[in-house]
CSV table of C-alpha atoms and ligand atoms in Angstrom, one decimal:
chain,number,residue,atom,x,y,z
A,148,MET,CA,0.0,0.0,0.0
A,149,ARG,CA,2.8,2.4,1.0
A,150,ASP,CA,4.7,1.4,-2.2
A,151,GLU,CA,1.6,2.2,-4.3
A,152,LYS,CA,1.3,5.6,-2.6
A,153,SER,CA,4.9,6.5,-3.1
A,154,GLU,CA,4.6,5.4,-6.8
A,155,LEU,CA,1.7,7.7,-7.1
A,156,ASN,CA,3.6,10.6,-5.5
A,157,ALA,CA,6.6,10.0,-7.7
A,158,ALA,CA,4.4,9.9,-10.9
A,159,LEU,CA,2.6,13.2,-10.0
A,160,HIS,CA,5.7,15.0,-8.7
A,161,GLY,CA,5.8,18.5,-10.3
A,162,VAL,CA,2.8,17.6,-12.5
A,163,ARG,CA,-0.1,20.1,-13.2
A,164,THR,CA,-1.8,18.4,-16.1
A,165,VAL,CA,-2.6,14.7,-16.6
A,166,VAL,CA,-3.8,13.3,-19.9
A,167,PHE,CA,-5.5,9.9,-19.6
A,168,ASP,CA,-6.0,7.5,-22.4
A,169,LEU,CA,-9.4,5.8,-22.1
A,170,ASP,CA,-9.7,2.3,-23.6
A,171,GLY,CA,-7.5,-0.2,-21.7
A,172,THR,CA,-6.4,2.5,-19.3
A,173,LEU,CA,-9.5,3.7,-17.4
A,174,TYR,CA,-11.1,0.2,-17.8
A,175,ASP,CA,-9.9,-3.3,-18.4
A,176,LYS,CA,-10.5,-4.1,-22.1
A,177,ARG,CA,-9.4,-7.7,-22.0
A,178,GLY,CA,-11.9,-9.9,-23.7
A,179,LEU,CA,-13.9,-7.0,-25.1
A,180,ALA,CA,-12.9,-7.8,-28.7
A,181,ALA,CA,-14.2,-11.4,-28.3
A,182,ARG,CA,-17.4,-10.2,-26.7
A,183,MET,CA,-17.9,-7.7,-29.6
A,184,VAL,CA,-17.6,-10.7,-32.0
A,185,GLY,CA,-20.2,-12.6,-29.9
A,186,ARG,CA,-22.6,-9.7,-30.2
A,187,LEU,CA,-22.0,-8.7,-33.8
A,188,TRP,CA,-21.6,-12.2,-35.3
A,189,TRP,CA,-24.3,-11.3,-37.8
A,190,CYS,CA,-22.1,-8.5,-39.3
A,191,LEU,CA,-18.6,-10.0,-39.0
A,192,PRO,CA,-17.4,-8.8,-42.4
A,193,LEU,CA,-18.2,-5.2,-41.3
A,194,LEU,CA,-16.5,-5.7,-38.0
A,195,ALA,CA,-13.4,-7.1,-39.7
A,196,SER,CA,-13.4,-4.2,-42.2
A,197,GLU,CA,-13.4,-1.7,-39.3
A,198,ARG,CA,-10.4,-3.3,-37.7
A,199,LEU,CA,-8.5,-3.4,-41.0
A,200,ALA,CA,-9.4,0.2,-41.9
A,201,ARG,CA,-8.2,1.3,-38.4
A,202,ARG,CA,-4.8,-0.5,-39.1
A,203,ASN,CA,-4.6,1.0,-42.6
A,204,MET,CA,-5.3,4.5,-41.3
A,205,HIS,CA,-2.4,4.3,-38.9
A,206,TYR,CA,-0.4,7.0,-40.7
A,207,ALA,CA,-3.2,9.0,-42.2
A,208,ASP,CA,-3.2,12.7,-41.3
A,209,CYS,CA,-6.4,14.5,-42.3
A,210,ALA,CA,-7.2,18.2,-42.0
A,211,SER,CA,-10.4,17.6,-40.1
A,212,GLU,CA,-12.6,15.0,-38.4
A,213,GLU,CA,-14.9,15.0,-41.4
A,214,GLU,CA,-12.0,14.2,-43.8
A,215,PHE,CA,-10.7,11.5,-41.4
A,216,PHE,CA,-14.1,9.7,-41.3
A,217,GLU,CA,-14.7,10.1,-45.0
A,218,LEU,CA,-11.4,8.3,-45.7
A,219,PHE,CA,-12.1,5.8,-42.9
A,220,PHE,CA,-15.5,4.7,-44.3
A,221,ARG,CA,-14.1,4.6,-47.8
A,222,THR,CA,-11.3,2.4,-46.6
A,223,MET,CA,-13.9,0.2,-44.8
A,224,SER,CA,-15.8,-0.2,-48.1
A,225,ARG,CA,-12.9,-1.0,-50.3
A,226,GLY,CA,-13.4,-4.5,-52.0
A,227,HIS,CA,-16.8,-4.9,-50.4
A,228,LEU,CA,-20.4,-4.7,-51.6
A,229,TRP,CA,-21.4,-2.1,-49.1
A,230,GLY,CA,-20.5,1.6,-49.7
A,231,PRO,CA,-19.1,4.2,-47.3
A,232,ARG,CA,-22.7,5.3,-46.3
A,233,ILE,CA,-23.6,1.8,-45.1
A,234,ALA,CA,-20.3,1.6,-43.3
A,235,GLN,CA,-20.9,4.9,-41.6
A,236,GLN,CA,-24.5,3.9,-40.6
A,237,TRP,CA,-23.3,0.6,-39.2
A,238,TYR,CA,-20.4,2.3,-37.3
A,239,GLN,CA,-22.5,5.0,-35.7
A,240,HIS,CA,-25.7,3.0,-35.0
A,241,VAL,CA,-24.4,-0.5,-34.4
A,242,TYR,CA,-20.7,-0.7,-33.7
A,243,LEU,CA,-20.2,2.2,-31.3
A,244,PRO,CA,-23.4,1.7,-29.2
A,245,THR,CA,-22.6,-2.0,-28.9
A,246,MET,CA,-19.1,-1.2,-27.7
A,247,VAL,CA,-20.4,1.4,-25.1
A,248,ASN,CA,-23.0,-1.1,-23.9
A,249,LEU,CA,-20.5,-3.9,-23.4
A,250,ILE,CA,-18.0,-1.6,-21.7
A,251,GLY,CA,-20.6,-0.6,-19.2
A,252,LYS,CA,-21.9,-4.1,-18.6
A,253,THR,CA,-18.7,-6.2,-18.7
A,254,CYS,CA,-15.5,-4.2,-18.3
A,255,PRO,CA,-14.2,-3.4,-14.8
A,256,ARG,CA,-12.5,-0.1,-14.2
A,257,ARG,CA,-8.8,-0.2,-13.7
A,258,GLU,CA,-8.0,0.6,-10.1
A,259,GLN,CA,-4.5,1.9,-10.7
A,260,ALA,CA,-5.8,4.6,-13.1
A,261,ILE,CA,-8.9,5.4,-11.0
A,262,GLU,CA,-6.7,5.9,-7.9
A,263,LEU,CA,-4.5,8.2,-9.9
A,264,LEU,CA,-7.6,10.1,-11.1
A,265,ASP,CA,-8.8,10.5,-7.5
A,266,GLU,CA,-5.4,11.8,-6.4
A,267,CYS,CA,-5.4,14.3,-9.3
A,268,ARG,CA,-8.8,15.6,-8.1
A,269,ARG,CA,-7.5,15.8,-4.5
A,270,ARG,CA,-4.5,17.8,-5.7
A,271,GLY,CA,-6.6,20.1,-8.0
A,272,LEU,CA,-4.7,19.1,-11.1
A,273,THR,CA,-6.1,19.6,-14.6
A,274,THR,CA,-7.2,16.3,-16.2
A,275,ALA,CA,-8.1,15.3,-19.7
A,276,VAL,CA,-9.2,12.2,-21.6
A,277,TYR,CA,-7.5,11.7,-25.0
A,278,SER,CA,-8.8,8.6,-26.7
A,279,ASP,CA,-8.2,6.8,-30.0
A,280,TYR,CA,-12.0,6.2,-30.4
A,281,GLY,CA,-15.1,8.3,-30.3
A,282,CYS,CA,-17.9,8.3,-27.7
A,283,VAL,CA,-15.6,9.4,-25.0
A,284,GLU,CA,-18.3,10.9,-22.8
A,285,ASP,CA,-20.7,7.9,-23.3
A,286,LYS,CA,-18.0,5.4,-22.4
A,287,LEU,CA,-17.1,7.4,-19.2
A,288,GLN,CA,-20.7,7.5,-18.3
A,289,ALA,CA,-21.1,3.8,-18.9
A,290,LEU,CA,-18.1,3.2,-16.5
A,291,GLY,CA,-19.7,5.5,-13.8
A,292,ILE,CA,-16.9,8.0,-14.2
A,293,ASP,CA,-18.0,11.6,-14.0
A,294,TRP,CA,-16.9,13.1,-17.4
A,295,LYS,CA,-17.4,16.7,-16.2
A,296,GLN,CA,-14.3,16.4,-14.0
A,297,PHE,CA,-12.1,16.4,-17.2
A,298,ALA,CA,-11.2,19.8,-18.6
A,299,LEU,CA,-11.0,18.2,-22.0
A,300,ARG,CA,-12.6,15.0,-23.5
A,301,ILE,CA,-11.4,14.4,-27.0
A,302,SER,CA,-10.5,11.7,-29.5
A,303,ALA,CA,-7.6,11.7,-32.0
A,304,PRO,CA,-10.0,11.2,-35.0
A,305,GLU,CA,-11.8,14.4,-33.9
A,306,LEU,CA,-8.4,16.1,-34.6
A,307,GLY,CA,-8.0,14.2,-37.9
A,308,ALA,CA,-5.7,11.3,-37.2
A,309,LEU,CA,-5.0,8.3,-34.9
A,310,LYS,CA,-2.5,8.0,-32.0
A,311,PRO,CA,0.5,8.4,-31.9
A,312,SER,CA,0.0,11.5,-34.2
A,313,ALA,CA,2.5,14.1,-33.0
A,314,ARG,CA,0.3,16.9,-34.4
A,315,CYS,CA,-2.8,15.7,-32.5
A,316,ALA,CA,-0.9,15.3,-29.2
A,317,GLN,CA,0.4,18.8,-29.7
A,318,GLN,CA,-3.1,20.1,-30.3
A,319,VAL,CA,-4.3,18.4,-27.1
A,320,MET,CA,-1.5,20.3,-25.2
A,321,GLU,CA,-2.5,23.6,-26.8
A,322,LEU,CA,-6.2,23.1,-26.0
A,323,LEU,CA,-5.2,22.5,-22.4
A,324,GLY,CA,-2.7,25.3,-22.3
A,325,ALA,CA,-0.3,22.7,-20.9
A,326,LYS,CA,3.5,22.8,-20.7
A,327,PRO,CA,5.5,19.6,-21.5
A,328,GLU,CA,7.6,19.7,-18.3
A,329,THR,CA,4.5,19.6,-16.1
A,330,THR,CA,2.3,17.2,-18.1
A,331,LEU,CA,1.9,13.5,-17.6
A,332,PHE,CA,0.4,11.2,-20.2
A,333,VAL,CA,-1.2,8.0,-18.8
A,334,GLY,CA,-1.9,5.0,-21.0
A,335,ASP,CA,-1.8,1.3,-21.6
A,336,ARG,CA,0.2,1.3,-24.9
A,337,GLU,CA,3.7,2.4,-25.1
A,338,GLU,CA,3.6,2.6,-28.9
A,339,LYS,CA,0.5,4.8,-28.9
A,340,ASP,CA,0.3,6.7,-25.6
A,341,GLY,CA,4.0,6.7,-24.8
A,342,ALA,CA,4.8,7.8,-28.3
A,343,SER,CA,2.3,10.6,-28.0
A,344,ALA,CA,3.9,11.8,-24.8
A,345,ARG,CA,7.4,11.6,-26.3
A,346,ALA,CA,6.2,13.6,-29.4
A,347,VAL,CA,5.4,16.6,-27.1
A,348,LYS,CA,8.2,15.9,-24.6
A,349,ALA,CA,5.8,15.2,-21.8
A,350,ARG,CA,6.2,12.4,-19.2
A,351,PHE,CA,4.5,9.1,-19.5
A,352,LEU,CA,3.1,6.5,-17.1
A,353,LEU,CA,2.3,3.1,-18.4
A,354,ILE,CA,-0.7,1.4,-16.9
A,355,LYS,CA,0.3,-2.3,-17.1
A,356,ASN,CA,-2.0,-5.1,-18.0
B,615,LIG,MG1,-5.6,2.4,-24.7
C-alpha cells in the first residue's frame, strides 16, 4: 500500500496536467474484442473491415474529423459490396453503441488509473481524456466516471488522425494550455500513448495489464 502511494507521489511530482487514455487505461478491455464478435456475429465482415481500416489508417493525417471519417468509411468499403454510407451507418448505430453497452456491462474499471484520477482531483490538477476512439463521454458515463471532471474530453479522430500522431498530441497540449515539463500522459500502450507523450516531450506513465 505504501509502495503504491509512493509510486503515485513520484508519478505526480511536479505535474499540473494529466492526460488519460481511455480504452485499456480507465477500464480493463481484455476480452472485449471477443465479446464484440459474440454480439456482432451477424455482421462479422463489417467488424473485420473496421479493424482493418483502423490499421490501414495508422499513418493517415487529415485536415479535419470530417475528412478523417470520409477516408475511414471509404477504406472500410474497399473491396466490399457495401458503400461508405452503409459503413458509416453501421459504425454509428451498431458498432459504437454495442461497444459502449459492453464496456458498461462487462468491463471493470482499472483501479490503478482510478486511484490516480482520484489523487489528481484531491490535488486540484487539470485532467483530460485523450482517446483513439469516439464516444468518450458515453464510455465514461457507462463506466460510472464523471466526465465533467475532465477539462477536455477528445479523441484523436476528432483532430483528424490516430495516435500516436504528434500533431494531435500537440493540439491536445495547446487546447489544455499545458506545458510539456508539467504534463503527464497516462496510457496502456507504449507505442500509442507513450509515443504521443514523447512527441510533445511530456512524461509518460504506463498502466500495465
Ligand atoms: Mg488504450
